[in-house]
Coordinates of C-alpha atoms in Angstrom, one line a residue:
M1 CA 111.4 71.9 114.4
I2 CA 112.8 75.3 113.2
D3 CA 115.1 73.6 110.7
N4 CA 112.3 71.3 109.6
A5 CA 110.0 74.3 109.1
K6 CA 112.6 75.7 106.6
E7 CA 112.8 72.4 104.8
I8 CA 109.1 72.1 104.6
K9 CA 108.9 75.6 103.2
N10 CA 111.6 75.1 100.6
L11 CA 110.1 71.7 99.6
I12 CA 106.6 73.3 99.0
L13 CA 107.8 76.5 97.3
D14 CA 110.2 74.5 95.0
S15 CA 107.8 73.7 92.1
S16 CA 110.1 70.9 90.9
S17 CA 110.0 68.9 94.2
N18 CA 107.7 65.9 94.8
L19 CA 105.1 66.8 97.5
D20 CA 104.9 63.2 98.6
E21 CA 108.2 64.0 100.5
I22 CA 106.1 65.9 102.9
M23 CA 104.8 62.6 104.4
I24 CA 108.2 62.2 106.2
F25 CA 107.6 65.3 108.1
L26 CA 104.0 64.5 108.9
Q27 CA 105.0 61.2 110.5
S28 CA 107.2 63.0 113.1
E29 CA 105.6 66.5 113.3
F30 CA 102.1 66.4 112.2
R31 CA 100.8 69.5 113.7
S32 CA 103.7 71.8 112.8
T33 CA 103.9 70.4 109.3
I34 CA 100.2 71.1 108.4
K35 CA 100.7 74.7 109.9
E36 CA 103.7 75.2 107.7
I37 CA 101.9 73.9 104.6
F38 CA 99.2 76.7 104.8
N39 CA 101.8 79.3 105.7
S40 CA 103.6 78.4 102.5
L41 CA 100.3 78.3 100.6
L42 CA 99.8 82.0 101.6
I43 CA 103.2 83.0 100.2
L44 CA 102.3 81.2 96.8
L45 CA 98.8 83.0 96.7
K46 CA 100.5 86.4 96.7
N47 CA 101.7 85.7 93.2
Y48 CA 98.9 83.4 92.2
D49 CA 99.2 83.9 88.5
K50 CA 102.8 82.7 88.5
N51 CA 102.3 80.0 91.0
K52 CA 98.9 78.6 89.8
K53 CA 100.1 75.1 89.0
R54 CA 102.0 74.6 92.4
V55 CA 98.9 75.9 94.3
N56 CA 96.7 73.2 92.7
E57 CA 99.2 70.6 93.3
I58 CA 99.3 71.3 97.1
L59 CA 95.5 71.5 97.2
D60 CA 95.2 68.2 95.3
F61 CA 97.8 66.7 97.8
L62 CA 95.7 68.2 100.9
E63 CA 92.4 66.9 99.5
R64 CA 93.9 63.3 99.1
F65 CA 95.6 63.5 102.4
V66 CA 92.3 64.4 104.4
E67 CA 90.6 61.3 103.1
E68 CA 93.3 59.2 104.6
V69 CA 94.3 61.1 107.8
P70 CA 93.5 59.4 111.0
I71 CA 90.5 60.7 112.9
D72 CA 92.5 61.8 116.0
K73 CA 94.6 64.1 113.9
L74 CA 91.7 66.0 112.2
N75 CA 91.6 68.7 114.8
Y76 CA 95.1 69.8 113.7
F77 CA 93.6 71.2 110.3
I78 CA 91.1 73.5 111.9
A79 CA 93.3 76.2 113.5
P80 CA 95.6 76.6 110.6
I81 CA 92.6 76.9 108.2
H82 CA 91.0 79.5 110.3
D83 CA 94.5 81.4 110.4
F84 CA 94.8 81.0 106.7
D85 CA 91.3 82.5 106.3
N86 CA 92.2 85.4 108.7
K87 CA 95.3 86.3 107.0
I88 CA 93.7 86.3 103.6
N89 CA 91.0 88.7 104.8
Y90 CA 93.3 90.9 106.7
K91 CA 96.5 91.1 104.6
F92 CA 95.1 90.7 101.0
K93 CA 93.5 93.4 99.2
L94 CA 90.1 93.1 97.8
K95 CA 91.5 92.7 94.2
Q96 CA 93.8 90.1 95.3
R97 CA 91.1 88.3 97.1
K98 CA 88.9 88.2 94.0
A99 CA 91.8 86.8 92.1
I100 CA 92.3 83.8 94.5
Q101 CA 88.6 83.0 95.0
S102 CA 89.1 79.5 93.4
P103 CA 91.8 78.2 95.7
C104 CA 90.3 79.7 98.8
F105 CA 87.0 77.9 97.8
R106 CA 89.0 74.6 97.8
V107 CA 90.5 75.3 101.1
H108 CA 87.1 75.8 102.5
E109 CA 86.0 72.7 101.0
I110 CA 88.9 70.9 102.7
L111 CA 87.7 72.3 106.1
N112 CA 84.2 71.2 105.2
N113 CA 85.6 67.6 104.7
V114 CA 87.5 67.7 107.8
Q115 CA 84.4 68.7 109.9
H116 CA 82.2 66.0 108.2
K117 CA 84.6 63.3 109.1
K118 CA 84.7 64.7 112.7
M119 CA 80.9 64.8 112.7
L120 CA 80.8 61.1 111.7
Y121 CA 83.5 59.7 114.0
T122 CA 84.1 62.1 117.0
Y123 CA 82.2 63.2 120.1
N124 CA 78.9 62.5 118.3
G125 CA 79.5 65.4 116.2
K126 CA 78.9 68.0 118.9
M127 CA 82.0 70.1 118.5
N128 CA 81.5 70.2 114.7
Y129 CA 78.0 71.2 115.3
L130 CA 79.0 74.1 117.6
E131 CA 81.4 75.3 114.8
F132 CA 78.6 75.2 112.5
L133 CA 76.3 77.3 114.8
I134 CA 79.1 79.8 115.1
F135 CA 80.7 80.2 111.8
Q136 CA 77.9 79.3 109.5
D137 CA 74.4 79.4 110.9
K138 CA 75.3 82.3 113.3
N139 CA 72.5 81.3 115.7
L140 CA 73.2 82.9 119.2
S141 CA 70.2 81.2 120.8
M142 CA 71.3 77.8 119.8
I143 CA 74.9 78.5 120.8
E144 CA 73.7 79.6 124.3
V145 CA 71.7 76.4 124.7
F146 CA 74.7 74.4 123.6
L147 CA 77.1 76.1 126.2
Q148 CA 74.5 75.5 128.9
N149 CA 74.2 71.8 128.2
D150 CA 77.8 70.8 127.5
D151 CA 80.5 71.2 130.1
K152 CA 83.4 69.6 128.0
V153 CA 83.7 72.3 125.2
L154 CA 86.9 73.7 126.5
N155 CA 88.1 71.9 129.5
G156 CA 91.0 69.4 129.1
S157 CA 91.6 70.6 125.5
E158 CA 95.2 70.3 124.6
E159 CA 95.3 71.8 121.2
E160 CA 93.6 75.1 120.3
N161 CA 90.1 75.2 121.6
I162 CA 87.1 76.7 120.0
F163 CA 87.3 79.9 122.0
D164 CA 91.1 80.4 120.7
I165 CA 89.8 80.2 117.2
I166 CA 86.8 82.4 117.8
L167 CA 89.2 85.0 119.4
K168 CA 91.7 84.9 116.6
K169 CA 88.8 85.4 114.0
Y170 CA 87.6 88.3 115.7
L171 CA 91.0 90.0 116.1
F172 CA 91.7 89.9 112.3
L173 CA 88.3 91.3 111.4
D174 CA 88.2 94.5 109.3
E175 CA 87.0 97.4 111.4
R176 CA 84.4 98.2 108.9
N177 CA 82.7 94.7 109.2
Q178 CA 80.8 95.9 112.3
E179 CA 78.0 93.2 111.8
E180 CA 80.5 90.3 112.2
I181 CA 82.3 92.1 115.0
K182 CA 79.1 92.6 116.9
F183 CA 78.2 88.9 116.3
L184 CA 81.5 87.3 117.3
Y185 CA 81.7 89.7 120.4
Q186 CA 78.4 88.5 121.5
V187 CA 79.6 84.8 121.1
M188 CA 82.7 85.4 123.3
S189 CA 80.2 87.2 125.8
L190 CA 78.1 83.9 125.9
F191 CA 81.3 81.8 126.6
I192 CA 82.5 84.0 129.3
H193 CA 79.0 84.3 131.0
S194 CA 78.4 80.5 130.7
Q195 CA 79.7 77.6 132.8
H196 CA 83.0 77.8 130.7
G197 CA 83.7 81.4 131.8
E198 CA 85.7 80.2 134.9
F199 CA 88.0 78.2 132.7
I200 CA 88.6 81.1 130.2
L201 CA 89.2 83.7 132.8
S202 CA 91.6 81.3 134.7
N203 CA 93.5 81.2 131.4
Q204 CA 93.3 85.1 131.0
K205 CA 97.1 85.5 130.4
H206 CA 97.0 83.1 127.5
Y207 CA 94.1 85.0 125.7
L208 CA 95.6 88.4 126.4
N209 CA 98.9 87.0 124.9
I210 CA 97.1 85.9 121.7
I211 CA 95.9 89.6 121.5
K212 CA 99.4 91.0 122.1
Q213 CA 101.0 88.7 119.5
S214 CA 98.4 89.7 116.9
R215 CA 100.2 93.3 116.8
L216 CA 97.0 94.7 115.6
G217 CA 97.1 97.7 118.1
Y218 CA 94.4 98.8 120.3
K219 CA 91.7 99.0 117.8
E220 CA 88.1 99.6 119.2
H221 CA 86.9 96.1 118.9
I222 CA 90.1 94.7 120.2
I223 CA 89.7 96.9 123.3
Q224 CA 86.3 95.4 123.6
A225 CA 87.7 91.9 123.7
I226 CA 90.4 92.9 126.2
E227 CA 87.6 94.3 128.6
L228 CA 85.8 90.9 128.4
L229 CA 88.9 89.0 129.4
D230 CA 90.2 91.6 132.0
P231 CA 87.4 93.5 133.9
N232 CA 90.2 95.6 135.5
F233 CA 91.8 96.7 132.3
K234 CA 92.9 100.3 132.0
I235 CA 95.5 102.0 129.7
S236 CA 97.7 104.8 130.9
L237 CA 97.9 108.1 128.9
E238 CA 101.7 107.5 128.8
E239 CA 101.0 104.2 126.9
I240 CA 98.5 105.8 124.6
E241 CA 101.2 108.6 123.7
K242 CA 103.7 105.8 123.0
R243 CA 101.4 103.6 121.2
Y244 CA 100.1 106.3 118.8
G245 CA 103.1 108.6 118.6
V246 CA 100.9 111.6 120.0
N247 CA 102.1 113.8 122.7
F248 CA 99.6 115.6 124.8
Q249 CA 102.2 118.1 126.2
F250 CA 105.2 119.9 124.5
P251 CA 108.7 119.0 125.6
N252 CA 110.3 121.7 127.7
I253 CA 112.8 122.4 125.1
I254 CA 110.1 123.3 122.6
L255 CA 108.4 125.5 125.1
K256 CA 111.6 127.4 126.0
E257 CA 112.5 127.9 122.3
A258 CA 108.9 129.3 121.6
E259 CA 109.5 131.8 124.3
Q260 CA 112.6 133.3 122.4
F261 CA 111.1 134.1 119.2
Q262 CA 110.8 137.8 118.3
L263 CA 108.1 139.2 116.2
S264 CA 109.0 142.0 113.7
S265 CA 106.4 144.1 111.9
Q266 CA 108.8 145.9 109.6
R267 CA 108.1 146.2 105.9
R268 CA 104.7 145.2 106.1
F269 CA 101.4 146.9 104.8
D270 CA 99.8 148.6 107.7
F271 CA 96.1 147.7 107.9
T272 CA 95.7 148.6 111.5
Y273 CA 93.2 151.3 110.7
Q274 CA 90.6 148.7 109.4
E275 CA 87.8 147.7 111.6
C276 CA 88.7 144.0 111.2
I277 CA 86.4 141.5 112.7
T278 CA 87.0 137.7 113.7
I279 CA 84.0 135.3 113.6
D280 CA 84.3 132.2 115.6
S281 CA 82.6 130.3 118.5
E282 CA 82.1 132.4 121.8
N283 CA 84.9 130.8 123.7
A284 CA 87.4 130.4 120.7
L285 CA 91.1 131.3 121.5
V286 CA 92.8 130.3 118.3
L287 CA 91.7 133.0 115.9
D288 CA 93.7 132.6 112.8
D289 CA 91.6 134.7 110.2
A290 CA 89.9 138.1 110.2
I291 CA 87.9 140.0 107.6
Y292 CA 87.3 143.5 106.4
I293 CA 85.5 145.0 103.4
E294 CA 85.4 148.6 102.3
K295 CA 83.5 150.4 99.6
N296 CA 85.6 152.3 97.0
K297 CA 84.6 155.7 95.4
N298 CA 83.7 154.0 92.2
G299 CA 81.2 151.8 93.8
T300 CA 83.2 148.7 93.8
F301 CA 84.5 147.0 97.0
T302 CA 87.8 145.7 98.2
L303 CA 87.7 142.6 100.3
Y304 CA 90.6 141.8 102.9
I305 CA 90.9 138.4 104.3
H306 CA 93.8 138.4 106.8
I307 CA 95.3 135.1 107.9
T308 CA 97.7 134.9 111.0
D309 CA 101.4 134.9 109.8
I310 CA 102.9 131.9 111.6
A311 CA 106.0 132.0 109.5
S312 CA 106.9 135.6 110.5
L313 CA 107.3 134.3 114.1
I314 CA 108.4 130.7 113.8
P315 CA 111.7 130.0 111.8
Y316 CA 111.4 127.1 109.3
S317 CA 114.5 125.6 110.9
S318 CA 113.4 125.7 114.4
L319 CA 112.4 122.8 116.8
V320 CA 108.9 124.3 117.2
N321 CA 108.4 124.0 113.4
E322 CA 109.5 120.6 113.4
E323 CA 107.2 119.6 116.3
A324 CA 104.3 121.1 114.5
R325 CA 105.1 119.2 111.4
K326 CA 105.1 115.9 113.4
R327 CA 101.8 116.8 114.9
M328 CA 100.4 117.9 111.5
E329 CA 97.1 119.2 113.0
T330 CA 95.4 120.3 116.2
L331 CA 93.4 117.3 117.3
Y332 CA 90.0 117.8 119.0
V333 CA 89.5 114.6 121.2
K334 CA 86.7 114.2 123.8
D335 CA 88.4 115.8 126.7
Y336 CA 91.5 117.5 125.2
N337 CA 92.6 119.9 122.6
I338 CA 96.0 118.6 121.5
L339 CA 97.5 121.6 120.1
M340 CA 99.9 121.8 117.1
Y341 CA 101.8 124.9 118.6
P342 CA 102.5 125.7 122.0
E343 CA 99.4 127.5 123.9
N344 CA 101.3 130.8 124.0
I345 CA 101.6 130.8 120.2
S346 CA 98.3 129.5 118.9
N347 CA 96.1 131.0 121.7
N348 CA 98.1 134.3 122.0
R349 CA 100.9 135.5 120.1
C350 CA 99.6 134.2 116.8
S351 CA 95.8 134.6 117.6
L352 CA 94.2 137.7 116.1
L353 CA 92.8 138.8 119.5
P354 CA 90.9 142.2 119.5
N355 CA 93.0 145.3 120.1
C356 CA 96.5 143.5 119.6
N357 CA 98.8 144.2 116.7
R358 CA 99.4 141.1 114.8
N359 CA 101.3 140.0 111.7
V360 CA 99.1 138.6 108.9
I361 CA 99.4 137.4 105.3
T362 CA 96.6 139.5 103.6
Y363 CA 94.8 138.3 100.6
M364 CA 93.0 141.3 98.6
F365 CA 90.0 140.9 96.2
Q366 CA 88.0 143.4 94.1
L367 CA 84.1 142.9 93.9
D368 CA 82.0 144.9 91.6
S369 CA 78.9 146.8 92.9
H370 CA 76.8 143.7 93.0
F371 CA 79.4 141.9 95.0
E372 CA 80.6 139.8 92.1
L373 CA 84.3 138.9 92.3
I374 CA 86.4 140.7 89.7
E375 CA 88.5 137.8 88.4
N376 CA 91.6 139.6 87.1
Y377 CA 92.5 141.2 90.5
F378 CA 94.1 139.3 93.2
R379 CA 96.9 140.3 95.6
V380 CA 98.8 138.6 98.5
V381 CA 100.9 140.7 100.8
K382 CA 102.6 140.8 104.2
G383 CA 100.4 143.0 106.4
K384 CA 99.8 143.8 110.2
I385 CA 96.4 144.5 111.6
C386 CA 94.8 145.2 115.0
S387 CA 91.5 143.3 115.0
K388 CA 88.6 145.5 116.4
H389 CA 85.8 143.2 117.0
K390 CA 85.7 139.4 118.3
L391 CA 82.4 138.4 117.2
S392 CA 80.5 135.1 117.6
Y393 CA 78.5 133.3 115.1
E394 CA 75.3 134.2 116.9
T395 CA 76.1 137.8 117.3
V396 CA 76.8 138.1 113.5
D397 CA 73.6 136.1 112.8
E398 CA 71.6 138.5 114.9
L399 CA 73.1 141.6 113.1
V400 CA 72.2 140.1 109.7
L401 CA 68.7 139.0 110.6
H402 CA 67.9 142.3 112.8
P403 CA 70.4 144.8 111.3
K404 CA 71.3 148.3 112.9
N405 CA 72.2 151.5 111.3
D406 CA 75.8 151.6 112.2
P407 CA 79.2 151.0 110.1
L408 CA 79.9 147.6 111.7
N409 CA 76.6 146.3 110.9
Q410 CA 76.6 147.7 107.3
M411 CA 80.0 146.1 106.8
I412 CA 78.6 142.6 108.0
I413 CA 75.6 143.0 105.7
Q414 CA 78.1 143.6 102.8
L415 CA 80.1 140.5 103.8
F416 CA 76.8 138.6 103.7
H417 CA 75.9 139.8 100.3
F418 CA 79.3 138.6 99.0
A419 CA 79.0 135.2 100.7
T420 CA 75.3 134.7 99.4
K421 CA 76.5 135.6 95.9
R422 CA 79.4 133.2 96.0
R423 CA 77.4 130.2 97.4
K424 CA 74.7 130.6 94.7
Q425 CA 77.3 130.6 91.9
N426 CA 78.6 127.2 92.8
Q427 CA 75.9 124.6 93.4
Q428 CA 78.1 121.7 92.8
K429 CA 80.1 122.7 96.0
E430 CA 77.1 122.7 98.0
I431 CA 76.3 119.1 97.2
Y432 CA 79.8 118.1 98.1
R433 CA 79.6 120.0 101.4
Q434 CA 76.4 118.5 102.4
Y435 CA 77.8 114.8 101.9
E436 CA 81.2 115.5 103.4
N437 CA 79.5 117.0 106.5
F438 CA 77.0 114.1 106.7
L439 CA 80.0 111.6 106.7
Y440 CA 83.0 113.1 108.2
F441 CA 83.1 116.6 109.4
E442 CA 83.8 117.5 113.0
T443 CA 81.1 119.0 115.1
H444 CA 82.9 122.3 115.4
H445 CA 83.3 122.9 111.7
E446 CA 81.6 126.0 110.4
S447 CA 80.3 124.5 107.2
L448 CA 77.8 122.4 109.3
K449 CA 76.1 125.7 110.1
L450 CA 75.7 127.1 106.5
D451 CA 72.0 126.1 106.1
Y452 CA 70.9 128.4 109.0
S453 CA 73.9 130.7 109.9
P454 CA 74.8 133.9 107.8
A455 CA 77.9 134.2 109.8
A456 CA 79.1 130.7 108.9
N457 CA 78.4 131.5 105.2
I458 CA 80.7 134.5 105.4
V459 CA 83.5 132.5 107.1
H460 CA 83.0 129.4 104.7
E461 CA 83.1 131.4 101.5
S462 CA 86.0 133.5 102.5
M463 CA 88.1 130.6 103.4
V464 CA 87.3 128.7 100.3
L465 CA 88.1 131.8 98.2
V466 CA 91.6 132.1 99.8
N467 CA 92.3 128.5 99.5
Y468 CA 91.3 128.6 95.8
Q469 CA 93.0 131.7 94.7
I470 CA 96.3 131.1 96.3
A471 CA 96.4 127.7 94.8
K472 CA 95.5 129.1 91.4
H473 CA 98.3 131.8 91.8
F474 CA 101.0 129.3 92.4
K475 CA 99.7 127.2 89.6
K476 CA 99.8 130.1 87.2
L477 CA 103.4 130.9 88.2
S478 CA 104.3 127.2 88.0
Y479 CA 105.9 127.4 91.6
P480 CA 105.8 124.5 93.9
Y481 CA 103.1 124.5 96.5
I482 CA 101.1 122.0 98.6
F483 CA 97.6 121.5 96.9
R484 CA 94.6 119.5 97.8
K485 CA 94.3 116.3 95.6
V486 CA 91.0 114.6 94.9
E487 CA 90.5 110.8 94.0
W488 CA 87.4 108.9 93.1
P489 CA 86.8 106.0 95.5
S490 CA 86.2 102.4 94.4
D491 CA 82.6 101.2 93.9
D492 CA 83.2 98.9 97.0
F493 CA 83.9 102.1 99.0
I494 CA 80.9 104.0 97.7
E495 CA 78.6 101.0 98.8
K496 CA 80.1 101.0 102.2
Q497 CA 79.3 104.7 102.5
L498 CA 75.9 104.4 101.3
L499 CA 75.2 101.7 104.0
K500 CA 76.7 103.8 106.6
I501 CA 74.4 106.8 105.6
Q502 CA 71.4 104.4 105.4
K503 CA 72.0 103.2 108.9
M504 CA 72.1 106.9 110.2
D505 CA 68.9 107.8 108.6
P506 CA 66.5 105.4 107.2
K507 CA 64.6 108.0 105.1
I508 CA 67.5 108.4 102.9
K509 CA 67.0 104.8 101.6
K510 CA 63.9 106.2 99.7
D511 CA 65.7 109.3 98.4
K512 CA 67.2 108.1 95.0
E513 CA 68.3 111.5 93.9
F514 CA 70.4 111.9 97.1
L515 CA 72.1 108.5 96.4
H516 CA 72.8 109.4 92.8
H517 CA 74.3 112.6 93.8
L518 CA 76.4 110.8 96.4
R519 CA 77.8 108.6 93.8
E520 CA 78.5 111.3 91.4
S521 CA 80.1 113.8 93.8
Y522 CA 81.6 112.0 96.9
I523 CA 85.4 112.0 96.7
E524 CA 88.4 111.4 98.8
S525 CA 90.9 114.2 99.5
S526 CA 94.8 114.1 100.2
Y527 CA 97.7 116.4 99.7
S528 CA 99.7 116.6 96.6
G529 CA 102.5 118.7 94.9
I530 CA 100.4 118.8 91.8
P531 CA 97.4 121.0 91.1
I532 CA 94.4 118.9 90.2
F533 CA 90.6 120.0 89.4
H534 CA 88.6 119.5 92.5
K535 CA 85.4 118.1 91.3
G536 CA 83.8 118.3 94.6
L537 CA 84.2 122.1 95.0
N538 CA 83.9 122.6 91.2
L539 CA 87.3 124.5 91.2
E540 CA 90.3 124.1 89.0
C541 CA 92.8 123.7 91.9
Y542 CA 92.7 124.0 95.7
S543 CA 94.8 124.3 98.8
H544 CA 94.6 124.4 102.6
S545 CA 96.0 128.0 103.4
T546 CA 93.7 129.6 106.0
S547 CA 94.2 127.7 109.3
P548 CA 98.2 127.8 109.9
A549 CA 97.7 127.7 113.7
R550 CA 95.8 124.6 113.4
R551 CA 96.9 122.6 110.4
Y552 CA 100.6 122.2 109.2
A553 CA 99.9 122.2 105.5
D554 CA 98.7 125.8 105.9
A555 CA 101.7 126.9 107.8
F556 CA 104.1 125.2 105.4
G557 CA 102.4 127.1 102.7
Q558 CA 103.4 130.4 104.3
Y559 CA 107.1 129.4 104.3
V560 CA 106.8 128.7 100.6
M561 CA 105.1 132.2 100.0
Y562 CA 107.9 134.0 101.9
E563 CA 110.8 132.3 99.7
L564 CA 109.1 132.4 96.4
L565 CA 106.6 135.3 96.5
F566 CA 107.9 137.8 99.0
H567 CA 111.7 137.2 99.0
K568 CA 111.5 136.2 95.2
K569 CA 114.2 133.3 95.7
V570 CA 113.2 131.7 92.4
N571 CA 116.2 130.4 90.9
D572 CA 116.4 126.6 89.8
E573 CA 118.0 125.5 92.9
Q574 CA 115.5 127.1 95.1
I575 CA 112.6 125.8 92.9
Q576 CA 113.8 122.2 93.0
C577 CA 114.5 122.3 96.8
W578 CA 110.8 123.4 97.6
E579 CA 109.5 120.9 95.0
Y580 CA 111.3 118.2 97.1
R581 CA 110.0 119.4 100.3
V582 CA 106.4 119.8 99.0
N583 CA 106.3 116.2 97.7
E584 CA 108.0 114.7 100.8
L585 CA 105.6 116.7 103.1
A586 CA 102.5 115.7 101.1
N587 CA 103.3 112.1 101.4
Y588 CA 103.9 112.4 105.2
L589 CA 100.8 114.4 105.9
N590 CA 98.7 111.8 104.1
E591 CA 99.9 109.0 106.2
K592 CA 99.8 111.2 109.3
K593 CA 96.2 112.1 108.6
K594 CA 95.2 108.4 108.7
A595 CA 97.1 107.9 111.8
N596 CA 95.4 110.8 113.6
E597 CA 92.0 109.6 112.5
I598 CA 92.7 106.2 114.0
F599 CA 94.1 107.8 117.3
T600 CA 91.1 110.1 117.6
S601 CA 88.6 107.3 117.2
Q602 CA 90.4 105.0 119.7
Y603 CA 91.1 107.6 122.2
N604 CA 87.4 108.9 122.2
Y605 CA 86.3 105.3 122.6
L606 CA 88.8 104.7 125.6
S607 CA 87.8 108.0 127.1
Y608 CA 84.1 107.2 126.8
K609 CA 84.3 104.0 128.4
R610 CA 86.5 105.6 131.2
L611 CA 89.5 103.2 130.4
I612 CA 92.2 105.9 130.6
K613 CA 94.4 106.3 133.6
K614 CA 95.3 110.0 133.5
K615 CA 98.6 111.4 134.6

């Protein structure tokens, strides 16, 4: 039939051929021919505007043929049409699906005609009635009654049975279609817990093979289906690593290389005299930013924001750097912190621990006597510090709310005045922050605490300032850098986000102003080699530059700084080289970010359900 399949496909795709010639194949290989007709129809629909005439000819042929086909062969139409429908929903984008609504409607009408004929002539219409209950009426109570009272739904079926069709439909559902996922999962549960469960579980290998052949990976709803079919299902950590391309541990060659790196503090500005502070959670080990502010004789202030200098320790050409690039970011999953760098680097040698000399990249800003930023002053230099105080959010909050008369407390109050001033000046940023937090931010992110924590405000405003100013600096110089790009989502995406929010908090349904602001300000972010206005933050450009021990974009930016700012290698060849690297990396990071989000979601689900076999 392999050769026949090719002939059938060629016959259908050739617009000059006579479709009546398909009857020859239908007489000898009815089931396979029907399947190949719908597969070929999918190919034509991918370029519907060009193939519209041929598509209509095929549909005309099928409509005529269904009227003449023998009753005993009607079942052979059902599975191919359901597969056709699944592939349309899974492989065709929304815009494409809208363009082919007319031919898809005709395919569904063909299915309705098939089911109508079956109802009139076969099995007293029972099987057709069950399909109606499942795929149209969605009546769980009646489905349960039907399964309790009919013992011939699955047993003895030679072709694809109704459970095969349900499972395939379920596998190809969009992950965002939670309502449909929940319904079909409940339907499968009814089958398994009914008198038909023994038959399904005895054919467990068959159904698990359908899942394997779908090649859809271990998405959450697919894991749920596997659990239904295999109560003893477990997945090993090794299999998770292989499936998602995520390594929980570092290879020995990476660890050995990391131990050999030597840190040099020569030719750096010495800021070790400063009473620098770090602000993070009580148990934090990865401390990659420190802050210090001092009052000048003329009443102004100098603000120093020190960021750990990854590039001064880890060579760009090293295996450690390449491994960090592959990982892209530190991942915080349910029971692991999957680090971007080996622990001895991120938690020790590049962590701004108290009373330890560390290399940093220092960003210097001037504030006037009212803590307003003086716009024409900005410096970025290689520095070294010795942090003096490791403070928690709670400790800093207490010092702001109940101040003491000592230099450290006075400095924290000054930092709080600066942060308060910056926050009030940019209300657009506040709207964006609230919606971003509501939808996506991790539980450990400091911006979630801004409404009640002075410490979180100090950290947040300092980091946003650095990310903005260094991006603006590179833009002004016309040097390549990795920027944050923003895009407006589609109306369809916005609607789905609104539904998500409304399910989280019913009160929001009544807040029209909230919904209006969400439409106006919610955006998607990605990396780019082009500086673009960040509407959410209301800033002319933006970057990620403040978490180099946890985010590769930030670390990469430091290598660019060294070459173009500190070493001043700004000839045409170097500029072109870094432009290429920036654009290549931006594309990679955007794809890797999506993969990491899928991995994190799936791992957390598996861990929550205790389905992981640990090493």
